[in-house]
Short mmCIF file of C-alpha atoms in Angstrom, two decimals:
data_model
loop_
_atom_site.label_atom_id
_atom_site.label_comp_id
_atom_site.label_asym_id
_atom_site.label_seq_id
_atom_site.Cartn_x
_atom_site.Cartn_y
_atom_site.Cartn_z
CA UNK A 244 -0.22 8.33 53.34
CA UNK A 245 -0.55 11.86 51.72
CA UNK A 246 2.97 11.53 50.33
CA UNK A 247 2.15 8.12 48.91
CA UNK A 248 -1.08 9.57 47.30
CA UNK A 249 0.99 12.34 45.89
CA UNK A 250 3.60 9.98 44.36
CA UNK A 251 0.85 7.69 43.05
CA UNK A 252 -0.86 10.68 41.49
CA UNK A 253 2.38 11.76 39.84
CA UNK A 254 3.00 8.34 38.45
CA UNK A 255 -0.62 8.16 37.06
CA UNK A 256 -0.17 11.66 35.47
CA UNK A 257 3.02 10.54 33.83
CA UNK A 258 1.51 7.38 32.63
CA UNK A 259 -1.27 9.39 30.98
CA UNK A 260 1.28 11.77 29.44
CA UNK A 261 3.17 8.81 27.95
CA UNK A 262 -0.08 7.36 26.71
CA UNK A 263 -1.00 10.55 24.91
CA UNK A 264 2.52 11.03 23.53
CA UNK A 265 2.55 7.39 22.31
CA UNK A 266 -0.94 7.89 20.67
CA UNK A 267 0.32 11.08 18.97
CA UNK A 268 3.51 9.36 17.81
CA UNK A 269 1.57 6.43 16.33
CA UNK A 270 -0.68 8.79 14.40
CA UNK A 271 2.34 10.75 13.09
CA UNK A 272 4.08 7.41 12.03
CA UNK A 273 0.79 6.28 10.29
CA UNK A 274 0.39 9.56 8.46
CA UNK A 275 3.97 9.46 7.31
CA UNK A 276 3.65 5.90 6.09
CA UNK A 277 0.53 6.75 4.07
CA UNK A 278 2.20 9.90 2.70
CA UNK A 279 5.11 7.89 1.48
CA UNK A 280 3.17 5.32 -0.32
CA UNK A 281 0.44 7.43 -1.99
CA UNK A 282 2.39 8.63 -5.08
CA UNK A 283 2.82 4.96 -6.23
CA UNK A 284 -1.02 4.42 -6.33
CA UNK A 285 -2.49 5.10 -9.86
CA UNK A 286 -5.79 5.50 -11.53
CA UNK A 287 -6.59 3.12 -14.28
CA UNK A 288 -9.04 4.40 -17.10
CA UNK A 289 -10.51 2.14 -19.76
CA UNK A 290 -12.34 3.96 -22.71
CA UNK A 291 -14.28 2.06 -25.44
CA UNK A 292 -15.84 3.99 -28.26
CA UNK A 293 -17.89 2.73 -31.21
CA UNK A 294 -18.41 4.50 -34.45
CA UNK A 295 -21.74 3.48 -36.06
CA UNK A 296 -22.17 4.29 -39.89
CA UNK A 297 -25.34 3.40 -41.75
CA UNK A 298 -25.48 3.01 -45.54
CA UNK A 299 -28.45 5.04 -46.80
CA UNK A 300 -29.51 6.10 -50.44
CA UNK A 301 -28.19 9.61 -49.57
CA UNK A 302 -24.80 8.08 -48.52
CA UNK A 303 -23.14 7.09 -45.32
CA UNK A 304 -24.79 8.41 -42.16
CA UNK A 305 -22.95 8.66 -38.79
CA UNK A 306 -25.07 7.85 -35.79
CA UNK A 307 -23.70 9.60 -32.69
CA UNK A 308 -23.35 7.31 -29.75
CA UNK A 309 -21.76 7.78 -26.33
CA UNK A 310 -18.74 5.57 -25.45
CA UNK A 311 -17.93 3.53 -22.30
CA UNK A 312 -15.54 4.65 -19.67
CA UNK A 313 -14.63 2.68 -16.57
CA UNK A 314 -12.09 3.36 -13.86
CA UNK A 315 -10.04 1.31 -11.29
CA UNK A 316 -7.00 1.53 -9.23
CA UNK A 317 -3.52 0.07 -9.44
CA UNK A 318 0.02 0.39 -7.90
CA UNK A 319 3.52 0.68 -9.33
CA UNK A 320 5.97 -2.19 -8.42
CA UNK A 321 8.97 -1.27 -10.55
CA UNK A 322 10.46 2.20 -11.15
CA UNK A 323 10.41 1.57 -14.96
CA UNK A 324 6.63 1.44 -15.03
CA UNK A 325 5.39 -2.12 -14.18
CA UNK A 326 2.22 -1.98 -12.15
CA UNK A 327 -0.45 -4.31 -10.74
CA UNK A 328 -4.31 -4.05 -11.03
CA UNK A 329 -7.35 -6.41 -11.12
CA UNK A 330 -8.15 -8.45 -14.19
CA UNK A 331 -11.68 -7.16 -14.17
CA UNK A 332 -10.40 -3.52 -14.30
CA UNK A 333 -8.95 -4.12 -17.78
CA UNK A 334 -11.27 -6.87 -18.90
CA UNK A 335 -13.35 -4.75 -21.30
CA UNK A 336 -10.08 -3.47 -22.97
CA UNK A 337 -8.15 -6.77 -23.05
CA UNK A 338 -10.57 -9.62 -23.92
CA UNK A 339 -11.67 -10.57 -27.48
CA UNK A 340 -15.03 -9.05 -27.24
CA UNK A 341 -15.49 -7.00 -30.44
CA UNK A 342 -18.53 -8.90 -31.65
CA UNK A 343 -20.37 -8.14 -28.40
CA UNK A 344 -19.25 -4.49 -28.38
CA UNK A 345 -20.31 -4.04 -32.00
CA UNK A 346 -23.84 -5.33 -31.10
CA UNK A 347 -23.89 -3.05 -27.94
CA UNK A 348 -23.01 0.05 -29.80
CA UNK A 349 -25.43 -0.57 -32.67
CA UNK A 350 -28.26 -1.08 -30.19
CA UNK A 351 -27.18 1.93 -28.27
CA UNK A 352 -27.08 4.12 -31.47
CA UNK A 353 -30.50 2.85 -32.73
CA UNK A 354 -31.96 3.55 -29.22
CA UNK A 355 -30.58 7.10 -29.01
CA UNK A 356 -31.16 8.12 -32.66
CA UNK A 357 -34.36 6.21 -33.66
CA UNK A 358 -36.33 5.86 -30.48
CA UNK A 359 -35.11 8.94 -28.57
CA UNK A 360 -37.58 10.37 -26.19
CA UNK A 361 -40.18 7.78 -27.21
CA UNK A 362 -38.37 5.25 -25.14
CA UNK A 363 -39.35 7.08 -22.00
CA UNK A 364 -43.03 6.16 -22.66
CA UNK A 365 -42.24 2.39 -23.31
CA UNK A 366 -41.62 -0.45 -20.94
CA UNK A 367 -38.31 -2.36 -20.98
CA UNK A 368 -39.96 -5.34 -22.83
CA UNK A 369 -41.37 -2.92 -25.53
CA UNK A 370 -37.96 -1.25 -25.97
CA UNK A 371 -36.18 -4.66 -26.28
CA UNK A 372 -38.73 -5.82 -28.95
CA UNK A 373 -38.43 -2.54 -30.89
CA UNK A 374 -34.69 -2.72 -30.77
CA UNK A 375 -34.56 -6.30 -32.03
CA UNK A 376 -36.61 -5.25 -35.07
CA UNK A 377 -34.41 -2.19 -35.70
CA UNK A 378 -31.24 -4.42 -35.43
CA UNK A 379 -32.52 -6.98 -37.95
CA UNK A 380 -33.37 -4.11 -40.35
CA UNK A 381 -30.23 -2.07 -40.01
CA UNK A 382 -27.41 -4.50 -39.16
CA UNK A 383 -26.81 -5.52 -42.87
CA UNK A 384 -26.57 -1.86 -43.67
CA UNK A 385 -24.38 -0.77 -40.72
CA UNK A 386 -20.68 -0.66 -40.11
CA UNK A 387 -19.53 -0.49 -36.48
CA UNK A 388 -15.84 0.26 -35.62
CA UNK A 389 -14.59 -0.29 -32.04
CA UNK A 390 -11.70 1.71 -30.58
CA UNK A 391 -10.29 0.80 -27.22
CA UNK A 392 -7.89 2.78 -24.95
CA UNK A 393 -6.14 1.87 -21.76
CA UNK A 394 -4.62 4.75 -19.81
CA UNK A 395 -2.79 5.02 -16.44
CA UNK A 396 -3.01 8.34 -14.60
CA UNK A 397 -0.60 9.27 -11.77
CA UNK A 398 -1.68 11.61 -9.00
CA UNK A 399 0.41 14.29 -10.51
CA UNK A 400 -2.02 14.06 -13.48
CA UNK A 401 0.48 12.64 -15.91
CA UNK A 402 -1.25 10.26 -18.33
CA UNK A 403 0.39 7.17 -19.88
CA UNK A 404 -0.84 4.69 -22.48
CA UNK A 405 -0.53 1.21 -20.98
CA UNK A 406 0.19 -2.32 -22.26
CA UNK A 407 -1.18 -5.48 -20.68
CA UNK A 408 1.77 -7.84 -19.87
CA UNK A 409 -0.25 -10.46 -17.95
CA UNK A 410 -3.98 -11.15 -17.44
CA UNK A 411 -6.20 -13.44 -15.38
CA UNK A 412 -9.99 -13.08 -15.61
CA UNK A 413 -12.14 -12.01 -12.69
CA UNK A 414 -13.19 -14.31 -9.91
CA UNK A 415 -16.59 -15.86 -10.82
CA UNK A 416 -19.44 -17.31 -8.75
CA UNK A 417 -18.45 -20.86 -10.05
CA UNK A 418 -15.23 -22.43 -11.40
CA UNK A 419 -14.60 -22.95 -15.01
CA UNK A 420 -16.24 -21.14 -17.88
CA UNK A 421 -19.79 -19.61 -17.61
CA UNK A 422 -22.04 -18.59 -20.39
CA UNK A 423 -22.87 -14.94 -20.65
CA UNK A 424 -26.59 -14.45 -21.32
CA UNK A 425 -27.43 -13.05 -24.77
CA UNK A 426 -23.91 -13.77 -26.28
CA UNK A 427 -21.95 -16.59 -27.75
CA UNK A 428 -19.32 -16.05 -25.20
CA UNK A 429 -18.10 -17.76 -22.02
CA UNK A 430 -16.39 -15.97 -19.06
CA UNK A 431 -13.69 -18.00 -17.23
CA UNK A 432 -13.13 -17.82 -13.53
CA UNK A 433 -9.58 -16.58 -12.73
CA UNK A 434 -7.45 -15.00 -10.01
CA UNK A 435 -8.44 -11.39 -11.13
CA UNK A 436 -4.83 -9.93 -11.50
CA UNK A 437 -3.22 -8.07 -14.45
CA UNK A 438 0.25 -6.72 -14.86
CA UNK A 439 0.53 -3.55 -16.85
CA UNK A 440 3.47 -1.59 -18.28
CA UNK A 441 3.87 2.20 -18.94
CA UNK A 442 6.94 3.92 -20.35
CA UNK A 443 8.97 6.05 -17.84
CA UNK A 444 11.76 5.81 -15.33
CA UNK A 445 12.51 6.59 -11.65
CA UNK A 446 8.71 6.23 -10.84
CA UNK A 447 7.49 5.89 -7.22
CA UNK A 448 6.94 2.28 -6.19
CA UNK A 449 5.41 0.32 -3.27
CA UNK A 450 7.09 -2.34 -1.14
CA UNK A 451 5.54 -5.84 -1.36
CA UNK A 452 4.90 -7.67 1.96
CA UNK A 453 4.14 -11.31 2.70
CA UNK A 454 0.50 -12.19 2.90
CA UNK A 455 1.22 -15.49 4.63
CA UNK A 456 1.83 -13.56 7.85
CA UNK A 457 -1.34 -11.56 8.01
CA UNK A 458 -3.00 -11.72 11.52
CA UNK A 459 -6.69 -11.60 12.51
CA UNK A 460 -7.43 -8.14 13.70
CA UNK A 461 -4.41 -6.63 12.12
CA UNK A 462 -4.98 -3.02 10.73
CA UNK A 463 -5.22 -2.65 7.03
CA UNK A 464 -5.25 0.53 4.90
CA UNK A 465 -6.82 0.53 1.39
CA UNK A 466 -5.59 3.21 -1.04
CA UNK A 467 -7.29 3.85 -4.34
CA UNK A 468 -9.72 5.84 -6.44
CA UNK A 469 -13.31 5.07 -5.46
CA UNK A 470 -15.76 6.34 -8.07
CA UNK A 471 -18.00 7.75 -5.19
CA UNK A 472 -15.21 10.24 -4.56
CA UNK A 473 -13.78 11.09 -7.98
CA UNK A 474 -17.37 11.54 -9.46
CA UNK A 475 -18.91 13.19 -6.37
CA UNK A 476 -21.13 16.09 -7.54
CA UNK A 477 -20.05 18.24 -4.56
CA UNK A 478 -16.29 17.82 -5.15
CA UNK A 479 -14.03 19.44 -7.80
CA UNK A 480 -12.24 17.12 -10.21
CA UNK A 481 -9.04 15.84 -8.58
CA UNK A 482 -6.66 12.90 -9.06
CA UNK A 483 -5.52 11.96 -5.51
CA UNK A 484 -6.03 8.60 -3.91
CA UNK A 485 -8.38 8.05 -0.96
CA UNK A 486 -7.44 5.99 2.10
CA UNK A 487 -9.96 3.81 3.90
CA UNK A 488 -9.12 1.74 7.07
CA UNK A 489 -10.23 -1.42 8.76
CA UNK A 490 -8.93 -4.81 10.04
CA UNK A 491 -8.23 -8.26 8.73
CA UNK A 492 -11.49 -10.16 9.30
CA UNK A 493 -10.28 -13.57 8.11
CA UNK A 494 -8.68 -15.62 5.37
CA UNK A 495 -11.25 -17.50 3.08
CA UNK A 496 -11.04 -19.38 -0.24
CA UNK A 497 -12.83 -18.57 -3.35
CA UNK A 498 -14.80 -21.06 -5.58
CA UNK A 499 -11.53 -22.39 -7.16
CA UNK A 500 -10.04 -22.96 -3.70
CA UNK A 501 -7.72 -19.97 -3.98
CA UNK A 502 -7.12 -17.92 -0.72
CA UNK A 503 -8.72 -14.50 -0.38
CA UNK A 504 -8.32 -12.05 2.57
CA UNK A 505 -11.51 -10.63 4.23
CA UNK A 506 -11.50 -7.19 5.64
CA UNK A 507 -14.02 -4.76 6.99
CA UNK A 508 -12.21 -1.80 5.44
CA UNK A 509 -14.65 0.06 3.02
CA UNK A 510 -14.14 -0.84 -0.62
CA UNK A 511 -16.40 0.26 -3.51
CA UNK A 512 -16.41 0.67 -7.35
CA UNK A 513 -13.16 2.23 -8.46
CA UNK A 514 -11.15 0.83 -5.53
CA UNK A 515 -10.74 -2.39 -7.55
CA UNK A 516 -7.02 -3.10 -8.15
CA UNK A 517 -5.87 -0.85 -5.43
CA UNK A 518 -3.33 -1.86 -2.82
CA UNK A 519 -4.04 -2.83 0.82
CA UNK A 520 -1.15 -1.84 3.13
CA UNK A 521 -0.22 -3.15 6.56
CA UNK A 522 1.00 -0.81 9.31
CA UNK A 523 4.62 -1.13 7.95
CA UNK A 524 3.64 0.35 4.55
CA UNK A 525 3.92 -3.08 2.81
CA UNK A 526 1.26 -4.29 0.28
CA UNK A 527 -0.45 -7.38 1.61
CA UNK A 528 -3.30 -7.61 -0.89
CA UNK A 529 -5.25 -6.17 -3.78
CA UNK A 530 -8.88 -4.97 -3.52
CA UNK A 531 -10.86 -7.31 -5.73
CA UNK A 532 -14.57 -7.75 -4.83
CA UNK A 533 -17.26 -6.65 -2.29
CA UNK A 534 -20.35 -8.27 -1.11
CA UNK A 535 -23.50 -7.41 -3.14
CA UNK A 536 -27.13 -8.20 -2.14
CA UNK A 537 -29.96 -7.18 -4.59
CA UNK A 538 -27.63 -4.94 -6.43
CA UNK A 539 -26.33 -2.99 -3.33
CA UNK A 540 -22.86 -3.28 -2.02
CA UNK A 541 -22.79 -4.44 1.65
CA UNK A 542 -19.87 -2.83 3.41
CA UNK A 543 -17.84 -4.55 6.04
CA UNK A 544 -17.54 -7.80 4.09
CA UNK A 545 -14.82 -7.06 1.42
CA UNK A 546 -12.10 -9.14 -0.09
CA UNK A 547 -8.48 -8.87 -1.22
CA UNK A 548 -6.34 -11.06 -3.51
CA UNK A 549 -3.28 -11.93 -1.29
CA UNK A 550 -0.09 -10.26 -2.50
CA UNK A 551 1.67 -13.73 -2.51
CA UNK A 552 -0.81 -14.72 -5.31
CA UNK A 553 0.06 -11.49 -7.16
CA UNK A 554 3.79 -12.36 -6.90
CA UNK A 555 3.10 -15.46 -9.10
CA UNK A 556 2.05 -13.15 -11.91
CA UNK A 557 4.91 -10.80 -11.31
CA UNK A 558 7.42 -13.63 -11.58
CA UNK A 559 5.65 -15.05 -14.66
CA UNK A 560 5.79 -11.64 -16.39
CA UNK A 561 9.52 -11.39 -15.82
CA UNK A 562 9.12 -8.00 -13.98
CA UNK A 563 12.54 -7.03 -12.50
CA UNK A 564 12.06 -6.72 -8.75
CA UNK A 565 14.35 -5.19 -6.12
CA UNK A 566 15.33 -2.17 -8.28
CA UNK A 567 15.72 1.02 -6.23
CA UNK A 568 13.42 3.89 -6.94
CA UNK A 569 15.25 7.27 -6.96
CA UNK A 570 11.88 8.94 -6.35
CA UNK A 571 11.28 6.82 -3.22
CA UNK A 572 14.75 7.58 -1.82
CA UNK A 573 14.49 11.34 -2.39
CA UNK A 574 10.82 11.41 -1.11
CA UNK A 575 11.63 9.51 2.06
CA UNK A 576 14.75 11.61 2.73
CA UNK A 577 12.63 14.74 2.40
CA UNK A 578 10.12 13.36 4.90
CA UNK A 579 12.77 12.35 7.40
CA UNK A 580 14.39 15.86 7.18
CA UNK A 581 10.98 17.41 7.77
CA UNK A 582 10.35 15.19 10.78
CA UNK A 583 13.67 16.23 12.30
CA UNK A 584 12.86 19.89 11.96
CA UNK A 585 15.52 20.53 9.33
CA UNK A 586 13.13 22.46 7.08
CA UNK A 587 15.58 24.16 4.71
CA UNK A 588 17.24 20.85 3.82
CA UNK A 589 13.82 19.29 3.43
CA UNK A 590 12.78 21.97 1.09
CA UNK A 591 15.94 21.47 -1.01
CA UNK A 592 15.22 17.75 -1.15
CA UNK A 593 11.65 18.44 -2.21
CA UNK A 594 12.94 20.47 -5.12
CA UNK A 595 14.92 17.43 -6.30
CA UNK A 596 11.72 15.28 -5.99
CA UNK A 597 9.88 17.80 -8.09
CA UNK A 598 12.61 18.01 -10.75
CA UNK A 599 12.34 14.22 -11.11
CA UNK A 600 8.50 13.97 -11.29
CA UNK A 601 6.69 17.28 -10.65
CA UNK A 602 3.31 17.99 -9.14
CA UNK A 603 2.58 15.18 -6.90
CA UNK A 604 -0.12 16.52 -4.50
CA UNK A 605 1.66 15.51 -1.29
CA UNK A 606 4.92 16.93 -2.30
CA UNK A 607 3.30 20.22 -3.15
CA UNK A 608 1.40 20.26 0.11
CA UNK A 609 4.60 19.72 2.12
CA UNK A 610 6.40 22.38 0.24
CA UNK A 611 3.67 24.88 0.98
CA UNK A 612 3.59 23.89 4.60
CA UNK A 613 7.37 24.48 4.96
CA UNK A 614 7.30 27.78 3.06
CA UNK A 615 4.41 29.07 5.33
CA UNK A 616 6.39 28.09 8.47
CA UNK A 617 9.58 29.76 7.21
CA UNK A 618 7.63 32.82 6.29
CA UNK A 619 6.27 32.99 9.84
CA UNK A 620 9.62 32.35 11.48
CA UNK A 621 11.66 34.34 8.96
CA UNK A 622 14.16 31.55 9.13
CA UNK A 623 14.24 27.78 9.51
CA UNK A 624 15.25 26.23 12.91
CA UNK A 625 18.94 25.18 12.88
CA UNK A 626 19.53 21.58 11.88
CA UNK A 627 18.59 19.33 14.72
CA UNK A 628 16.89 22.14 16.62
CA UNK A 629 13.56 20.44 16.98
CA UNK A 630 15.28 17.19 17.80
CA UNK A 631 17.17 19.04 20.56
CA UNK A 632 13.89 20.38 22.02
CA UNK A 633 12.28 16.93 22.02
CA UNK A 634 15.43 15.51 23.62
CA UNK A 635 15.38 18.00 26.44
CA UNK A 636 11.70 17.28 27.12
CA UNK A 637 12.35 13.57 27.04
CA UNK A 638 15.21 13.90 29.57
CA UNK A 639 12.96 15.93 31.90
CA UNK A 640 10.13 13.39 31.77
CA UNK A 641 12.64 10.50 32.20
CA UNK A 642 14.16 12.20 35.28
CA UNK A 643 10.66 12.64 36.80
CA UNK A 644 9.86 8.98 36.16
CA UNK A 645 13.16 7.74 37.74
CA UNK A 646 12.80 10.03 40.79
CA UNK A 647 9.12 8.93 41.12
CA UNK A 648 10.03 5.28 40.81
CA UNK A 649 12.91 5.46 43.25
CA UNK A 650 10.74 7.15 45.98
CA UNK A 651 7.88 4.77 45.40
CA UNK A 652 10.01 1.64 45.84
CA UNK A 653 11.97 3.17 48.77
CA UNK A 654 8.68 3.48 50.59
CA UNK A 655 7.73 -0.17 49.88
CA UNK A 656 10.81 -2.07 50.32
CA UNK A 657 13.07 -2.54 53.51
CA UNK A 658 15.85 -0.05 53.44
CA UNK A 659 18.56 -2.75 53.64
CA UNK A 660 17.42 -4.47 50.55
CA UNK A 661 17.51 -1.40 48.18
CA UNK A 662 20.25 -1.57 45.66
CA UNK A 663 21.84 1.88 44.97
CA UNK A 664 20.76 3.19 41.57
CA UNK A 665 24.39 3.59 40.32
CA UNK A 666 25.25 0.02 41.34
CA UNK A 667 22.11 -1.42 39.59
CA UNK A 668 23.01 0.55 36.40
CA UNK A 669 26.48 -0.89 36.51
CA UNK A 670 25.18 -4.43 36.80
CA UNK A 671 22.77 -4.17 33.89
CA UNK A 672 25.30 -2.49 31.58
CA UNK A 673 27.65 -5.42 32.27
CA UNK A 674 25.15 -8.05 31.10
CA UNK A 675 26.36 -8.94 27.59
CA UNK A 676 24.81 -12.13 26.08
CA UNK A 677 26.99 -12.23 22.94
CA UNK A 678 27.96 -10.20 19.94
CA UNK A 679 26.99 -9.92 16.28
CA UNK A 680 29.69 -9.35 13.72
CA UNK A 681 28.72 -8.16 10.24
CA UNK A 682 29.71 -10.66 7.66
CA UNK A 683 28.01 -9.48 4.37
CA UNK A 684 26.32 -6.30 3.25
CA UNK A 685 26.61 -2.72 4.26
CA UNK A 686 27.53 -3.50 7.88
CA UNK A 687 30.35 -5.93 7.13
CA UNK A 688 33.16 -5.72 9.77
CA UNK A 689 30.98 -3.94 12.31
CA UNK A 690 30.37 -5.37 15.85
CA UNK A 691 27.22 -5.14 17.91
CA UNK A 692 26.82 -6.18 21.55
CA UNK A 693 23.62 -8.12 22.57
CA UNK A 694 22.28 -6.75 25.83
CA UNK A 695 19.28 -7.77 27.93
CA UNK A 696 16.85 -6.09 25.65
CA UNK A 697 18.35 -7.69 22.55
CA UNK A 698 18.89 -6.08 19.17
CA UNK A 699 16.26 -5.28 16.45
CA UNK A 700 17.41 -5.28 12.83
CA UNK A 701 15.71 -3.48 9.92
CA UNK A 702 16.00 -0.55 7.57
CA UNK A 703 13.98 2.04 9.59
CA UNK A 704 16.38 4.11 11.70
CA UNK A 705 13.59 5.11 14.11
CA UNK A 706 12.74 1.52 15.03
CA UNK A 707 15.84 -0.50 14.98
CA UNK A 708 19.20 -0.96 16.89
CA UNK A 709 21.02 -2.22 13.80
CA UNK A 710 19.97 -0.28 10.62
CA UNK A 711 20.55 -1.93 7.21
CA UNK A 712 19.99 0.64 4.41
CA UNK A 713 18.66 -1.69 1.83
CA UNK A 714 15.02 -1.45 0.38
CA UNK A 715 14.81 -5.25 0.22
CA UNK A 716 15.24 -5.42 4.00
CA UNK A 717 11.97 -4.90 5.92
CA UNK A 718 11.48 -1.89 8.10
CA UNK A 719 11.53 -4.22 11.12
CA UNK A 720 13.11 -7.42 9.91
CA UNK A 721 14.48 -9.58 12.78
CA UNK A 722 15.22 -9.52 16.56
CA UNK A 723 18.14 -11.21 18.28
CA UNK A 724 18.15 -11.45 22.10
CA UNK A 725 18.14 -13.60 25.30
CA UNK A 726 15.20 -15.85 26.16
CA UNK A 727 14.85 -18.86 28.46
CA UNK A 728 16.55 -21.21 26.01
CA UNK A 729 19.47 -18.84 25.46
CA UNK A 730 20.03 -16.28 22.69
CA UNK A 731 17.49 -16.62 19.83
CA UNK A 732 16.76 -14.99 16.56
CA UNK A 733 13.03 -14.14 15.56
CA UNK A 734 11.78 -13.05 12.14
CA UNK A 735 9.43 -10.05 12.57
CA UNK A 736 7.20 -10.87 9.55
CA UNK A 737 9.75 -9.70 7.06
CA UNK A 738 9.00 -9.74 3.34
CA UNK A 739 12.06 -11.63 2.20
CA UNK A 740 12.60 -13.86 5.25
CA UNK A 741 15.29 -14.59 7.88
CA UNK A 742 17.62 -17.58 7.64
CA UNK A 743 20.29 -19.20 9.72
CA UNK A 744 23.46 -20.59 8.13
CA UNK A 745 21.84 -21.15 4.69
CA UNK A 746 18.87 -19.91 2.73
CA UNK A 747 17.08 -23.25 2.29
CA UNK A 748 14.55 -22.62 5.01
CA UNK A 749 13.18 -19.42 6.40
CA UNK A 750 12.82 -19.34 10.19
CA UNK A 751 10.28 -17.79 12.59
CA UNK A 752 12.41 -18.46 15.71
CA UNK A 753 15.56 -20.32 16.38
CA UNK A 754 18.03 -20.67 19.20
CA UNK A 755 21.62 -19.70 18.24
CA UNK A 756 24.85 -21.42 18.90
CA UNK A 757 28.46 -20.24 18.56
CA UNK A 758 29.39 -19.32 15.09
CA UNK A 759 25.79 -19.35 13.49
CA UNK A 760 25.26 -16.96 10.64
CA UNK A 761 22.05 -14.89 10.55
CA UNK A 762 21.04 -14.08 7.01
CA UNK A 763 18.51 -11.34 5.91
CA UNK A 764 16.70 -12.42 2.71
CA UNK A 765 17.48 -15.19 0.26
CA UNK A 766 19.57 -12.66 -1.63
CA UNK A 767 21.78 -12.34 1.45
CA UNK A 768 21.28 -8.54 1.63
CA UNK A 769 23.10 -8.65 5.01
CA UNK A 770 24.45 -11.33 7.37
CA UNK A 771 25.90 -11.42 10.86
CA UNK A 772 27.93 -14.05 12.79
CA UNK A 773 26.89 -14.79 16.36
CA UNK A 774 29.57 -15.18 19.00
CA UNK A 775 28.64 -16.06 22.58
CA UNK A 776 29.80 -13.82 25.38
#
C-alpha cells in the first residue's frame, strides 16, 4: 500500500510539473505571438485646422483658434503600405464637410476671442444665443480656410502622410441616411471600414484569418492605441500599442443586417480601427464600437467588424495580397533564434531588422536584453545549447513518467497479461495507415508516413509534423490521420482553406481514398497525394 501511495504521489507530482510547464509554454507562445504582430499596428492621426480672418476697417484680423485632433488605430496588410482602419476614424478628414467645419471654426473663434472669460459666467443657452448674434454679424465679414491632414505613425515614430483608397461610413443607430442636427447634412450608415495607403516598402504586416470560424469563448487580443493610455497624465509620451484581452461573446447583426462580433475585451476611444487577433496571431476582426449609456462607455460589451467583411473592401481596392514582408521574415527569424538560445545569431538578425526599419520598440528591447545577457555571461551559449539543456530535462522527465507508468500498471494487471515494453513499441511503430507524397509546392517529391497520431500540416515548425514554409499557409492548417471511418483530412480553421482533388469547395473534414489529392489554399500553395498502406 505504501509503495502504491508513493507511486501515485510521484505521478501526481509529475502531472503538476507538466501542468506548470504547459502553462509557462503557453504564456511564452502568447507573448511571442503578440511581439511578432505589434510592429504592424499603427496610430492614425487626423488634424483639422481652421484659419479665421475678419475684415475690419484697420485691415484683415486673424482670430486665433485651436484645431481639432483625433486619433485611432489601424494595421498594415501589405508590405508596400496598404492598411485598414475604421471609416469613422478618417470620417472628419474624408467626408465633404467643409461648410460645417467653417461654421464650427467661426463659432469657436468668436467664442474664444469675443466672449473669452465672460462665457464662464453664462449658461449654455445664453452662450448659444450670443454666438448666433455674433455669427450673423461677422459671417459676411469673415473668411474661414480649412486645412486637413491625415497621418499614419508607426511605433518606431516614423510619420507618413496617408491617402484614402476606400471608405465606408460608420455604423449608425438606423439604416439609411440620418439628418445631423443643426446642419444641412445627412450621415449614411455603413460598414465602418477604410483602406489607406502610405508610401514605403518592406513594412511589417499582419496575417488575415477567417472570421467565419470564430468560436464562442475563443480568446481574442485587441491591439491598438487607446487614448486613455497615450494621453494619460502620469505617463510619458510614447508610441507603442497596448494589448487588451478577452473572449468571443457572440456573433450579432447590426441595424443593416451585417454581422458583427461581440467581445468582452476592453475597447475605448483610440482603439477604433485596431486589429483583434486570435491565438494563432491572425486578425479576425476590427475594433469598431463600444456600448455607451448616458455618455459613458460600458465595458464588456464591445464589437468588431469581422475580417471577412474587411476582405470585401481589400478586394475592391485592388490591394495586392499574399506578398511576403521582408521585415516579418527577418523579425520572426530573430525571435526563433532567440527562443533556441542562439543569442549571437539572433543579435545579428536583429541588426538586419534595424537596418530595414529602425527603432521599433520590441526590436530595441530584445537587443538590450540579449546584450545584457551576453555581458553577464561574457559569451553567448553555443548554438543549440539551450535546446540541448531542455532536451536533457525532457528526457529525464519522460524516463520518470515511463518508469512510473510501468510500475503502476504492473501492480494493477495480472503478470501474464503484461506486454513487454519493447514489444509494444515495435507494434506501435509498425502501424502505418498510409503515406502522403508531396505533389506541388516546397515539399514536392517528399514522402511522409501516417502513423496512429496522424500528421499535422502548417507553417509553424514548433506545432506541425509537416512544415510548409509559405506565409499563405496557416500556422496550423490541416490534420490527416486515422479515425473510425478510415484516414480523414480535417481543416484546422485555416485562413485560405483545405481542399480535396479540386478547389471548388473547401472542406472541414473528409474521408480519403486511394489517390486523393489534399490541397492547401485555392492558390495550391502545397498539395499531397494520399496512398493507402
